[in-house]
JSON list of C-alpha atoms in Angstrom, two decimals:
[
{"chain": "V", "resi": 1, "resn": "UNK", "atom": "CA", "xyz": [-124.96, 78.33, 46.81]},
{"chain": "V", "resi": 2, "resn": "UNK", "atom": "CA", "xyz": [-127.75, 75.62, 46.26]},
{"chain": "V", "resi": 3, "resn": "UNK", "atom": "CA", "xyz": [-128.25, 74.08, 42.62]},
{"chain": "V", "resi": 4, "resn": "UNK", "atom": "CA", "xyz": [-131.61, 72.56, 41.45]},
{"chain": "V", "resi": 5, "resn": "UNK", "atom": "CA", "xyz": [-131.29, 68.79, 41.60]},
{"chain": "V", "resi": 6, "resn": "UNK", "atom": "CA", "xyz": [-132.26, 68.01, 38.24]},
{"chain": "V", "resi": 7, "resn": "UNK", "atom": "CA", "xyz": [-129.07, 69.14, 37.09]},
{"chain": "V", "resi": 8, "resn": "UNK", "atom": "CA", "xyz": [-125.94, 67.34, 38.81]},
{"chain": "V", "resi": 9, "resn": "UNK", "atom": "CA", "xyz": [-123.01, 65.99, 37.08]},
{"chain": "V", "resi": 10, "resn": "UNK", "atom": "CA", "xyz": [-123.44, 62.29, 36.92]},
{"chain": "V", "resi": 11, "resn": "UNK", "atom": "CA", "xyz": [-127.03, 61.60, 37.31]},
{"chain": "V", "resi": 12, "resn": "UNK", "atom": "CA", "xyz": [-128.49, 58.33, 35.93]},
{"chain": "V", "resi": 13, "resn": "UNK", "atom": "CA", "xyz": [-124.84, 57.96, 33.92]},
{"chain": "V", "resi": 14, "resn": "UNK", "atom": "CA", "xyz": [-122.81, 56.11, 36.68]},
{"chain": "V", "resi": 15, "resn": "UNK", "atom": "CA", "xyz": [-122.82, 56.77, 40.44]},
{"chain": "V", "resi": 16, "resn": "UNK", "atom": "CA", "xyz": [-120.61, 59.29, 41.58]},
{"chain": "V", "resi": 17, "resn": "UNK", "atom": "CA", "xyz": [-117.01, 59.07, 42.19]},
{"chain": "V", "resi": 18, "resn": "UNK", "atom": "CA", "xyz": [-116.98, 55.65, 39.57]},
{"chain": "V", "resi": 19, "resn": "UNK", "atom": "CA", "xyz": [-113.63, 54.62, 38.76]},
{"chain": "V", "resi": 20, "resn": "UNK", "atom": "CA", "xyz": [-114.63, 54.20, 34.77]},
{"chain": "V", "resi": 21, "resn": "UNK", "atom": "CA", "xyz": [-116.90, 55.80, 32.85]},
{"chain": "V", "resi": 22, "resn": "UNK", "atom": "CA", "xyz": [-120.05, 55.36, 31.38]},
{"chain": "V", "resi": 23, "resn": "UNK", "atom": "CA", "xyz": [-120.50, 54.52, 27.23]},
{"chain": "V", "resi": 24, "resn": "UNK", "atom": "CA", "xyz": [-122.90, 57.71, 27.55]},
{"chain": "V", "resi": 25, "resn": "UNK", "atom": "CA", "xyz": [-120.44, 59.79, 29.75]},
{"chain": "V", "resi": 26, "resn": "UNK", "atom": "CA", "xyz": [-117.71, 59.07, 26.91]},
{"chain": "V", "resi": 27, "resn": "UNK", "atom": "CA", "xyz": [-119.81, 60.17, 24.36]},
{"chain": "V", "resi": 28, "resn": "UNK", "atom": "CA", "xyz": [-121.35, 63.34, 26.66]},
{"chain": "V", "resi": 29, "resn": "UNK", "atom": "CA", "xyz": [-118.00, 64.30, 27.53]},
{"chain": "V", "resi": 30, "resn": "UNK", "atom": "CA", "xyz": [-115.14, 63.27, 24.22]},
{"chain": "V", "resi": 31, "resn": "UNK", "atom": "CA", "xyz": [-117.70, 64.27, 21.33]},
{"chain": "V", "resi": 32, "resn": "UNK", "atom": "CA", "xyz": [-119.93, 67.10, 21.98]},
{"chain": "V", "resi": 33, "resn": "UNK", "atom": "CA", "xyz": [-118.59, 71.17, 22.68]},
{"chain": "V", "resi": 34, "resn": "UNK", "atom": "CA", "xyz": [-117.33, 71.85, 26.42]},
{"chain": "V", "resi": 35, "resn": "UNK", "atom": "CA", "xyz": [-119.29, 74.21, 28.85]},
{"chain": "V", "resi": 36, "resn": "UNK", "atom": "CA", "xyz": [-118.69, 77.79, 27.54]},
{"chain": "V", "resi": 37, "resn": "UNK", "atom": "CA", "xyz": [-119.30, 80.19, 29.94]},
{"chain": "V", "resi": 38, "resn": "UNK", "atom": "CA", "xyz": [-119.63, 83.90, 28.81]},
{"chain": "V", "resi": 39, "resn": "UNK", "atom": "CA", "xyz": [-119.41, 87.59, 30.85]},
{"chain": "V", "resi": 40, "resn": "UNK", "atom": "CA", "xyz": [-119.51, 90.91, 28.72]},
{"chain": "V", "resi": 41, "resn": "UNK", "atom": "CA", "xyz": [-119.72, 94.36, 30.42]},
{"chain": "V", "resi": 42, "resn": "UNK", "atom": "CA", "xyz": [-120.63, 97.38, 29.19]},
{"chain": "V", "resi": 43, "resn": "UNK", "atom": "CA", "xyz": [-120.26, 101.06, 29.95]},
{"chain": "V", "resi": 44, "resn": "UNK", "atom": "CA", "xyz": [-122.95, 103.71, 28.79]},
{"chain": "V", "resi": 45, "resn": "UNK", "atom": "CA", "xyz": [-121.10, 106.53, 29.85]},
{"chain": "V", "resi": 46, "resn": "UNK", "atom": "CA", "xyz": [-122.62, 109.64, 31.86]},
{"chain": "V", "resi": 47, "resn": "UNK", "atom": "CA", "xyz": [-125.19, 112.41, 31.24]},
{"chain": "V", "resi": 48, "resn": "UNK", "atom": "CA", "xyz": [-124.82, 115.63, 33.58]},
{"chain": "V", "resi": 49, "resn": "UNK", "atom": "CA", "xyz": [-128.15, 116.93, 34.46]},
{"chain": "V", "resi": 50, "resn": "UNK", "atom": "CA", "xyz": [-128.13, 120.68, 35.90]},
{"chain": "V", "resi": 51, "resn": "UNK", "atom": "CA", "xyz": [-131.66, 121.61, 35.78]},
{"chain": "V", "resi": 52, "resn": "UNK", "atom": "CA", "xyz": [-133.25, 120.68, 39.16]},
{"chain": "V", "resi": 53, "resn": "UNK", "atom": "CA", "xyz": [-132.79, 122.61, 42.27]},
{"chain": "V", "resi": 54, "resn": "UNK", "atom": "CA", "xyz": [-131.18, 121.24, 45.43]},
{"chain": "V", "resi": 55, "resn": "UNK", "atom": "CA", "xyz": [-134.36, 120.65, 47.33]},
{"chain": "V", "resi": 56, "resn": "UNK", "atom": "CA", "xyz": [-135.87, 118.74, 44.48]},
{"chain": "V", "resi": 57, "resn": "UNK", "atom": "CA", "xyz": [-132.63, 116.03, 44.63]},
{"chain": "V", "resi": 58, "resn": "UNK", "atom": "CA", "xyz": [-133.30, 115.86, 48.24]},
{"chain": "V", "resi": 59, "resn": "UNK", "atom": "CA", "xyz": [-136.71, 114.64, 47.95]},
{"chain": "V", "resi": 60, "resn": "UNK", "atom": "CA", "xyz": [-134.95, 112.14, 45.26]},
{"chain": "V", "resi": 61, "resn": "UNK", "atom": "CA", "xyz": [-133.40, 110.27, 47.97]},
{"chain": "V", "resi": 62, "resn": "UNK", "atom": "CA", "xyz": [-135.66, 110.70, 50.70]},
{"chain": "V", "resi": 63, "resn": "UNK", "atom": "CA", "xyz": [-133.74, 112.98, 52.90]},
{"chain": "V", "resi": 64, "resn": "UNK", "atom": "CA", "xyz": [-136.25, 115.45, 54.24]},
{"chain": "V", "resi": 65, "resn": "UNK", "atom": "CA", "xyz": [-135.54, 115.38, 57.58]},
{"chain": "V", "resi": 66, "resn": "UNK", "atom": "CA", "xyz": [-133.87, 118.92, 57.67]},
{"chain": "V", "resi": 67, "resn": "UNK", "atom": "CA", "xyz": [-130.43, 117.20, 58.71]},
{"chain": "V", "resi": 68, "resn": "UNK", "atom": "CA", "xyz": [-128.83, 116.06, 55.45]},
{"chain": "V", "resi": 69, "resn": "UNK", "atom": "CA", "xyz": [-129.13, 117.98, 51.93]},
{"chain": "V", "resi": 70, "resn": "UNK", "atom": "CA", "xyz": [-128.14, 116.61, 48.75]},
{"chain": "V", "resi": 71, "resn": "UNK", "atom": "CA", "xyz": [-126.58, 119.08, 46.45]},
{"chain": "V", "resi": 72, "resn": "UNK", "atom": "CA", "xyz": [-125.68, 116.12, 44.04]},
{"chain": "V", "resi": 73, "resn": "UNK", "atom": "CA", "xyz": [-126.93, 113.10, 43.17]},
{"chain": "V", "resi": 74, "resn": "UNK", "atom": "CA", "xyz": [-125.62, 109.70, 40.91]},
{"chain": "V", "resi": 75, "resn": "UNK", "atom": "CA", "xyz": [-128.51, 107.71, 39.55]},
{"chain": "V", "resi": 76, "resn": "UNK", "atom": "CA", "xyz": [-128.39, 104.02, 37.56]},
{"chain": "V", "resi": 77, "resn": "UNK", "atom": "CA", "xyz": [-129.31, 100.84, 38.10]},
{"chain": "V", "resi": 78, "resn": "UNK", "atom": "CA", "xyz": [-127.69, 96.97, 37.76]},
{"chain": "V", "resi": 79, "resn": "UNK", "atom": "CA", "xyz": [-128.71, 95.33, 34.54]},
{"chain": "V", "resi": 80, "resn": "UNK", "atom": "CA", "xyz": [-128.37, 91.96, 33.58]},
{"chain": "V", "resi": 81, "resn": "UNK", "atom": "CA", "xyz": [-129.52, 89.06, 31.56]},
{"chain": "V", "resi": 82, "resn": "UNK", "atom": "CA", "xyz": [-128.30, 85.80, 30.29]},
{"chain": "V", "resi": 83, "resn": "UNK", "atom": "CA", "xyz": [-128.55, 83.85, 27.22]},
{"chain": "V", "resi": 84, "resn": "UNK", "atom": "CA", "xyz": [-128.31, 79.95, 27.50]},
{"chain": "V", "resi": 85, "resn": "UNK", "atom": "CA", "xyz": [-128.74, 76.84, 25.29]},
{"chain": "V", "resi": 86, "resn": "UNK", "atom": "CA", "xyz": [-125.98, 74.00, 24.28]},
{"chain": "V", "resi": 87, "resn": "UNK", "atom": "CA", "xyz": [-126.25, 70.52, 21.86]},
{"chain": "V", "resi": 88, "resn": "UNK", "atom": "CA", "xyz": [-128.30, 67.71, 23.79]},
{"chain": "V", "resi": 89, "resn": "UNK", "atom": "CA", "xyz": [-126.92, 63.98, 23.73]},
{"chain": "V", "resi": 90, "resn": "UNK", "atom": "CA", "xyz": [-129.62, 61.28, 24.34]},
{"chain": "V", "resi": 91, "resn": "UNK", "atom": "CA", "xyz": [-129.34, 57.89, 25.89]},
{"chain": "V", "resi": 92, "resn": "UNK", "atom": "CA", "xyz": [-132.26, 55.61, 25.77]},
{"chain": "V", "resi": 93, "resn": "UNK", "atom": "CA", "xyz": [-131.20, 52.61, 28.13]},
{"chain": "V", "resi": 94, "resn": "UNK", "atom": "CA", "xyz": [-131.05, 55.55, 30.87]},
{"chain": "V", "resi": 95, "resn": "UNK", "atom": "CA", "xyz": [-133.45, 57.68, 30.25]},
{"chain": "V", "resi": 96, "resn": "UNK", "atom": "CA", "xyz": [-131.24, 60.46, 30.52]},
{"chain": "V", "resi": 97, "resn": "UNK", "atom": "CA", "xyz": [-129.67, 63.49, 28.26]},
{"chain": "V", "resi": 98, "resn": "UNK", "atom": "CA", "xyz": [-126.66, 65.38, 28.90]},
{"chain": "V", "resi": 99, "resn": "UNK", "atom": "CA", "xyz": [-126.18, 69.13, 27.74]},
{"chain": "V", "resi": 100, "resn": "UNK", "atom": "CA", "xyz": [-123.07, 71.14, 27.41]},
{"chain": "V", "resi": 101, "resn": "UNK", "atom": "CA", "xyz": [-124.53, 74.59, 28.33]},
{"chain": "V", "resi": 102, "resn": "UNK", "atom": "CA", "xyz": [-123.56, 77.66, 26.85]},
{"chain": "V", "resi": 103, "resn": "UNK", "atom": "CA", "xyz": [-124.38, 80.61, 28.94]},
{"chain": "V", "resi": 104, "resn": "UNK", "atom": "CA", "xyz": [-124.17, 84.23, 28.49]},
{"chain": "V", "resi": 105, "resn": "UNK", "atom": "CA", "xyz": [-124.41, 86.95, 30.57]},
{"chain": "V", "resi": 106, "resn": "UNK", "atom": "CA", "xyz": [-124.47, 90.57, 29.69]},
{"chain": "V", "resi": 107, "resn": "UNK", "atom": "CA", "xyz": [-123.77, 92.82, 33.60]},
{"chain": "V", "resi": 108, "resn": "UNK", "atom": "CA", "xyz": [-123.82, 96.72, 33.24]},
{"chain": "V", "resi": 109, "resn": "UNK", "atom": "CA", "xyz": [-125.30, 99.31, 34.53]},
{"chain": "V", "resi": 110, "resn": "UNK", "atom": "CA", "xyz": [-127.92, 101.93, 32.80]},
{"chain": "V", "resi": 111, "resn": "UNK", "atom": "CA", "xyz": [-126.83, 104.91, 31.65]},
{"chain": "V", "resi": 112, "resn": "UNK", "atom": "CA", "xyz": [-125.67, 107.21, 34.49]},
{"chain": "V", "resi": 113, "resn": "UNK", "atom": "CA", "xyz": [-127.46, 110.24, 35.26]},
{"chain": "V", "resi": 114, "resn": "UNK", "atom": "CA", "xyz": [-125.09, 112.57, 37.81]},
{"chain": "V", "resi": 115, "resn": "UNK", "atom": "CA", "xyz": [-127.05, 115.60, 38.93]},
{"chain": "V", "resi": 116, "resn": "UNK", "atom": "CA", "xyz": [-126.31, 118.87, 40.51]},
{"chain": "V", "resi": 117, "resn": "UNK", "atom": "CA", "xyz": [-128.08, 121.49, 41.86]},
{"chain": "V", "resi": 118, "resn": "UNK", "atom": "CA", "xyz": [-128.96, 124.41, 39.87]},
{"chain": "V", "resi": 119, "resn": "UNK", "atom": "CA", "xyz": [-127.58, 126.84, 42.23]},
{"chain": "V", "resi": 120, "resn": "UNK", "atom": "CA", "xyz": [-124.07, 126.07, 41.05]},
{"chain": "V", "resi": 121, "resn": "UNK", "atom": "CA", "xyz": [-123.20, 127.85, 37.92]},
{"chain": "V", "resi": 122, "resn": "UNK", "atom": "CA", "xyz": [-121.48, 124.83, 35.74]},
{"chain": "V", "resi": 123, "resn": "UNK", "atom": "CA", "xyz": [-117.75, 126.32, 35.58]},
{"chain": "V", "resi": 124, "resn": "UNK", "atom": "CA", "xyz": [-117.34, 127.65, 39.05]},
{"chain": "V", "resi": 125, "resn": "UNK", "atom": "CA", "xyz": [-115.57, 126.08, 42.02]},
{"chain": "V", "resi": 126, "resn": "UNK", "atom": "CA", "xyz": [-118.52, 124.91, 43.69]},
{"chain": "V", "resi": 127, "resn": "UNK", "atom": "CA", "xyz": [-120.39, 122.88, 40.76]},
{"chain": "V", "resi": 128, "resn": "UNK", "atom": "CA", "xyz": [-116.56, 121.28, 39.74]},
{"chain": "V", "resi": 129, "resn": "UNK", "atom": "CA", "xyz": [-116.42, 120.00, 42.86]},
{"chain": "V", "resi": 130, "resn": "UNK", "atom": "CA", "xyz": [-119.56, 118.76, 43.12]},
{"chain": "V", "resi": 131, "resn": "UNK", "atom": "CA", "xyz": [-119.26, 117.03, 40.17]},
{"chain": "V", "resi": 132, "resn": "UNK", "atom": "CA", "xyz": [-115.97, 115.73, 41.42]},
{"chain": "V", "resi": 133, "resn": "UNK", "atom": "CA", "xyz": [-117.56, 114.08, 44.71]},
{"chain": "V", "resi": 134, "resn": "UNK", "atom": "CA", "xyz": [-120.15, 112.61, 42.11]},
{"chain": "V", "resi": 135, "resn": "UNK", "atom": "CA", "xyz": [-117.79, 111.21, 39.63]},
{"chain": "V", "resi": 136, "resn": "UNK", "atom": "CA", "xyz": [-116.44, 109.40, 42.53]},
{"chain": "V", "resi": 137, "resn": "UNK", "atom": "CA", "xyz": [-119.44, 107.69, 42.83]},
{"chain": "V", "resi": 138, "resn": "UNK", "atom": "CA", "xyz": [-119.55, 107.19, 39.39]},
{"chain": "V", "resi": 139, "resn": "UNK", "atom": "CA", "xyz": [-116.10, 105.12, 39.30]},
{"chain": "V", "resi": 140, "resn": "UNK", "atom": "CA", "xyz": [-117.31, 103.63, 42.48]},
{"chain": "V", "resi": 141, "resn": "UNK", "atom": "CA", "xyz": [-120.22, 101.73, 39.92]},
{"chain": "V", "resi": 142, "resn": "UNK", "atom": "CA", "xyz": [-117.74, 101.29, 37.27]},
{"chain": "V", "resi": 143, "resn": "UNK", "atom": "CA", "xyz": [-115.63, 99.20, 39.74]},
{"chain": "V", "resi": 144, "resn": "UNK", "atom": "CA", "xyz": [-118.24, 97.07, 41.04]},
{"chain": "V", "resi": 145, "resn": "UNK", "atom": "CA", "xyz": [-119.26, 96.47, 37.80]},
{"chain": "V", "resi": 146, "resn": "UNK", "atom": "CA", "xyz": [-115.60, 94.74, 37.21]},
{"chain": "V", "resi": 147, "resn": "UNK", "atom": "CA", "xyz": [-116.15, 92.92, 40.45]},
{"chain": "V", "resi": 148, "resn": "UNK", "atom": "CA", "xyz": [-119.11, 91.64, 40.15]},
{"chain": "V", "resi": 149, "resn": "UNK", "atom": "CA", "xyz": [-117.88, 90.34, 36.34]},
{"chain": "V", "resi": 150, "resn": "UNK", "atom": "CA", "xyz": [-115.35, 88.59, 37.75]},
{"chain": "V", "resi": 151, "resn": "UNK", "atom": "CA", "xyz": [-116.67, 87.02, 41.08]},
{"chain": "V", "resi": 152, "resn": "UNK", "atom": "CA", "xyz": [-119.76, 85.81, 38.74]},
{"chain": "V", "resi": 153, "resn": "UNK", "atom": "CA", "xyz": [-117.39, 84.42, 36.17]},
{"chain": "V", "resi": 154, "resn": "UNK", "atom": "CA", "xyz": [-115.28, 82.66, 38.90]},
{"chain": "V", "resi": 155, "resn": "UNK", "atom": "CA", "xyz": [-118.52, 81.11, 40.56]},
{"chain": "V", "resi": 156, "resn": "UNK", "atom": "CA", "xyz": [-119.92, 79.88, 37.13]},
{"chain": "V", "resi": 157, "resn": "UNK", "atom": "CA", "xyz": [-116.58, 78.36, 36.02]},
{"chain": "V", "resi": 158, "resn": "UNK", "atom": "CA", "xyz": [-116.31, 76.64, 39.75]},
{"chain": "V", "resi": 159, "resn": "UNK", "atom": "CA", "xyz": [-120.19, 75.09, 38.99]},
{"chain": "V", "resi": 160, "resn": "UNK", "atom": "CA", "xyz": [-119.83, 73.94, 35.32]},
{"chain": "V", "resi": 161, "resn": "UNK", "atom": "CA", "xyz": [-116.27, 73.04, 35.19]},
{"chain": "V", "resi": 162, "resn": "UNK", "atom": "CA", "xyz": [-116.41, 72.48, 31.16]},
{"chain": "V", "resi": 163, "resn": "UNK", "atom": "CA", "xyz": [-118.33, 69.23, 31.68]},
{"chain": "V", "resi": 164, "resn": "UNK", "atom": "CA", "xyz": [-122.03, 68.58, 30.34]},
{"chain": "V", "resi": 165, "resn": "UNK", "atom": "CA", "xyz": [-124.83, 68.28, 32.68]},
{"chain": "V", "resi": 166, "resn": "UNK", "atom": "CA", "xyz": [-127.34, 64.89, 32.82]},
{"chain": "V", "resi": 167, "resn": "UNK", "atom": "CA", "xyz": [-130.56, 65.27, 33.73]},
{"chain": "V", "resi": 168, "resn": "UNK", "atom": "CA", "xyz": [-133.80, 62.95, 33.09]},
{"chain": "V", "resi": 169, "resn": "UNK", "atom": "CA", "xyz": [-134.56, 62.81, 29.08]},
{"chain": "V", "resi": 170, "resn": "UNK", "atom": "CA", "xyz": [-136.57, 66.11, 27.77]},
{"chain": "V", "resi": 171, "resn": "UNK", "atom": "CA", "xyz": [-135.92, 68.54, 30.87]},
{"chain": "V", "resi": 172, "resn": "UNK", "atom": "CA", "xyz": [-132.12, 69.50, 30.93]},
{"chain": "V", "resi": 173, "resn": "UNK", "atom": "CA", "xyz": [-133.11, 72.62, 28.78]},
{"chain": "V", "resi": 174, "resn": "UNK", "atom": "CA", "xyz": [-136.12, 73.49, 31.24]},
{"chain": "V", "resi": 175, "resn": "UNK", "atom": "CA", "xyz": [-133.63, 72.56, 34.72]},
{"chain": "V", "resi": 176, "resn": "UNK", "atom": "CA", "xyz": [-130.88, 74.52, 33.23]},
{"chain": "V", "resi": 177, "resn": "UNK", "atom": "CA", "xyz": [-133.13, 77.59, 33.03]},
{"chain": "V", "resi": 178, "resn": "UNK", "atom": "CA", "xyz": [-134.66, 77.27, 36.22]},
{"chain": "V", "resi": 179, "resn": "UNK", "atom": "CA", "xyz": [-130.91, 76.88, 37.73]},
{"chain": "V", "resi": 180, "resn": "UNK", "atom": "CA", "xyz": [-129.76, 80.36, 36.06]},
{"chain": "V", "resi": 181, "resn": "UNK", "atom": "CA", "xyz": [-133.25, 82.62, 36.84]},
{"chain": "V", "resi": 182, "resn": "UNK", "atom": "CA", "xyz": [-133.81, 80.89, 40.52]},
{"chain": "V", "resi": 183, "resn": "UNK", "atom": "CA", "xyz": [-130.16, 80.89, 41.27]},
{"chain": "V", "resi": 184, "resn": "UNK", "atom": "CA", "xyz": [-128.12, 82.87, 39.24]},
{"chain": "V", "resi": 185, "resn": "UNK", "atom": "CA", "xyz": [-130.06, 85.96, 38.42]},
{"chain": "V", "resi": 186, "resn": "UNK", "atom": "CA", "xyz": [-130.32, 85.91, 42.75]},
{"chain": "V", "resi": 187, "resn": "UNK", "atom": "CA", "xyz": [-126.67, 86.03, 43.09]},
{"chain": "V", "resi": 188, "resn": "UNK", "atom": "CA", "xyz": [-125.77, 88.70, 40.61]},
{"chain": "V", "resi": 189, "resn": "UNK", "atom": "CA", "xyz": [-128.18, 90.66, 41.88]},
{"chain": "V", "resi": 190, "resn": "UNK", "atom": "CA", "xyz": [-126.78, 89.95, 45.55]},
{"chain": "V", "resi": 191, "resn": "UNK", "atom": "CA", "xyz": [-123.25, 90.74, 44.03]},
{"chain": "V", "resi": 192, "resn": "UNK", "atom": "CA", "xyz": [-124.38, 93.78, 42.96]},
{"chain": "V", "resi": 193, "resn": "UNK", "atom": "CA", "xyz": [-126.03, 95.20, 45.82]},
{"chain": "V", "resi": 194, "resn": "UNK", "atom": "CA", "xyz": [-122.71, 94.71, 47.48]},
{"chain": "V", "resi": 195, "resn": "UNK", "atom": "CA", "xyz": [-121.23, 97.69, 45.93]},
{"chain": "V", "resi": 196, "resn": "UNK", "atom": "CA", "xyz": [-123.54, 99.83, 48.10]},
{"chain": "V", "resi": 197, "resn": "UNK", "atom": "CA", "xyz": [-121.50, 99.34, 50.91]},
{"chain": "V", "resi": 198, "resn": "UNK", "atom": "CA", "xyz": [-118.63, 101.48, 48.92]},
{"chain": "V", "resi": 199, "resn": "UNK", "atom": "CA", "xyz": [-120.97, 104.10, 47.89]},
{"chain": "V", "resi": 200, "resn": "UNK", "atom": "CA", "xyz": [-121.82, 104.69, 51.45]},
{"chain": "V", "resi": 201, "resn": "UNK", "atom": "CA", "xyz": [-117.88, 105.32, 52.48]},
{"chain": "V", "resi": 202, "resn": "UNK", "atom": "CA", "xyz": [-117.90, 108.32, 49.99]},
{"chain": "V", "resi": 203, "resn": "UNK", "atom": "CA", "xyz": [-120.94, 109.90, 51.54]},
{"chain": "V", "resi": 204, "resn": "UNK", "atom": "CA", "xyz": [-119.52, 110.34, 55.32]},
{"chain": "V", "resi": 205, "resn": "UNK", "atom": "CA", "xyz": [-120.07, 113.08, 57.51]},
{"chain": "V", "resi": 206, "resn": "UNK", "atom": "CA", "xyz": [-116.69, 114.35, 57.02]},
{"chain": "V", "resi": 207, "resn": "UNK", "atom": "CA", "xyz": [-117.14, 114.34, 53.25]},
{"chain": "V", "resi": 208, "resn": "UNK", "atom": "CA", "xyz": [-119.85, 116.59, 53.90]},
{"chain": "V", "resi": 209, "resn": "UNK", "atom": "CA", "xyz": [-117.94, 118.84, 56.11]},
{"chain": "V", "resi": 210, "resn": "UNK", "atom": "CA", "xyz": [-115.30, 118.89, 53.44]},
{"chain": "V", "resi": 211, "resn": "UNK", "atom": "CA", "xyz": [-117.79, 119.99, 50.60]},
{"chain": "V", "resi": 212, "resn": "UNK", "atom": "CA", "xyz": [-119.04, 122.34, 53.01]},
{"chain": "V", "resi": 213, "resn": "UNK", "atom": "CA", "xyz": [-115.57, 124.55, 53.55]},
{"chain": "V", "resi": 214, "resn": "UNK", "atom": "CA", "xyz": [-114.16, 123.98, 49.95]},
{"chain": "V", "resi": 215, "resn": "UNK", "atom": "CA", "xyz": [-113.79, 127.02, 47.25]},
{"chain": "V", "resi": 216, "resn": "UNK", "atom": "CA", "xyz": [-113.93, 129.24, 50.52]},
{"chain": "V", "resi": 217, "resn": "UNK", "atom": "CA", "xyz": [-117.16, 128.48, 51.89]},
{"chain": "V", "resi": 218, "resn": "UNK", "atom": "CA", "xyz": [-118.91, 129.00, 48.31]},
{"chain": "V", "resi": 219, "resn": "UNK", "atom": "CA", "xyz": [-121.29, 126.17, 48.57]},
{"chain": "V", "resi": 220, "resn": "UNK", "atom": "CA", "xyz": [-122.61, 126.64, 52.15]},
{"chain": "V", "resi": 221, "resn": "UNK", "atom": "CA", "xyz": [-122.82, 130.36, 51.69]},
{"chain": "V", "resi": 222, "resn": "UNK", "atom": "CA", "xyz": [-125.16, 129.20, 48.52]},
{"chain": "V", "resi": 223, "resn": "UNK", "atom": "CA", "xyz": [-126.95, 126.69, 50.53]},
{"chain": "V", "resi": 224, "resn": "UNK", "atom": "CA", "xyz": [-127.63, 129.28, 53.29]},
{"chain": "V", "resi": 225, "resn": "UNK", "atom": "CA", "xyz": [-128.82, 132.00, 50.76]},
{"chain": "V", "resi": 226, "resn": "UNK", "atom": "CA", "xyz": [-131.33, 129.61, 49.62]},
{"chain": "V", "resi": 227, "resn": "UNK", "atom": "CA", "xyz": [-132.60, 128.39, 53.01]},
{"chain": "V", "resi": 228, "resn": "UNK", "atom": "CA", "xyz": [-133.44, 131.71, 53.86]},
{"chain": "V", "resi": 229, "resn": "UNK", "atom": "CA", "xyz": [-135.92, 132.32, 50.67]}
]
């Protein structure tokens, strides 16, 4: 991962890797707050939605190709945003400011919609285990969601390391906001997209098969009743 170069760690205070420190690095890094650094999740639970027919959750996710019918369906979406600002120091002989950011970030995902097809009566064997291959793609979300908290938290600590930031006079408010929507709203989003990878191992072929034969052929006898209208 790239940072901006207006932000860096020692610019215009000393050269890096200087045995002593600046006047303006003491005062930067002895007298104002340390980097804080904040991740919250949240979950908005699940709404079941039984209304829609097969067919009409098929053309949801673009399988019309005959070969692959969705009888179920999980929809949400990543959200995130972030909060920043942190006390400014000044130092005129330099021309330069340091900040000590404080940045939060809020990561969770919209509130889950899980769908299944109105052909299965809620209650019998075929629409509880439909709903069981969909809650596993529910949990599937709710894990990446921890993941994601925790690889962004562990990148952010790595980059800030509790020290303020220099940057020329007037723009280490403007650089620091550039850094977190050029670079860090990329690699949440990045981190989250990741988790598709684990949705896709729930919806194999076998899966499918298994669905198929379960509650004694209920659901494909269903599916084939309707294919025939």
């Amino acid at each position: 991962m790239r940072w901006p170069a207006l932000i860096c760690l020692c610019c215009g205070a000393g050269a890096a890797g200087a045995a002593e420190r600046t006047p303006f690095q003491i005062r930067c890094e002895d007298t104002i707050s340390k980097t804080i650094s904040v991740l919250s999740t949240t979950s908005n639970g699940f709404t079941i939605n039984n209304q829609l027919p097969y067919r009409a959750l098929t053309l949801k996710t673009g399988s019309i190709d005959g070969r692959t019918e969705t009888l179920g369906l999980t929809v949400t979406r990543a959200q995130y945003a972030a909060t920043m600002g942190g006390p400014i120091l000044q130092d005129k002989v330099s021309g330069y400011e340091c900040v000590a950011p404080r940045v939060e970030i809020k990561l969770n995902y919209s509130p889950v919609l899980i769908y299944v097809g109105n052909e299965f009566v809620p209650g019998t064997c075929a629409y509880n285990t439909i709903l069981q291959h969909e809650q596993r793609h529910l949990k599937a979300y709710m894990d990446n969601l921890a993941r994601v908290e925790k690889v962004v938290r562990d990148a952010m600590n790595r980059r800030f390391e509790g020290k303020p930031l220099y940057a020329p006079s007037g723009t280490a408010q403007s650089a620091l906001q550039h850094e977190i929507n050029s670079v860090w709203m990329r690699f949440i989003s990045d981190e989250f997209d990741k988790g598709k990878a684990e949705q896709a191992k729930i919806d194999t072929p076998q899966e499918y098969a298994r669905l198929a034969d379960s509650c004694n052929g209920e659901i494909r006898d269903i599916v084939n009743r309707r294919r025939r209208r």
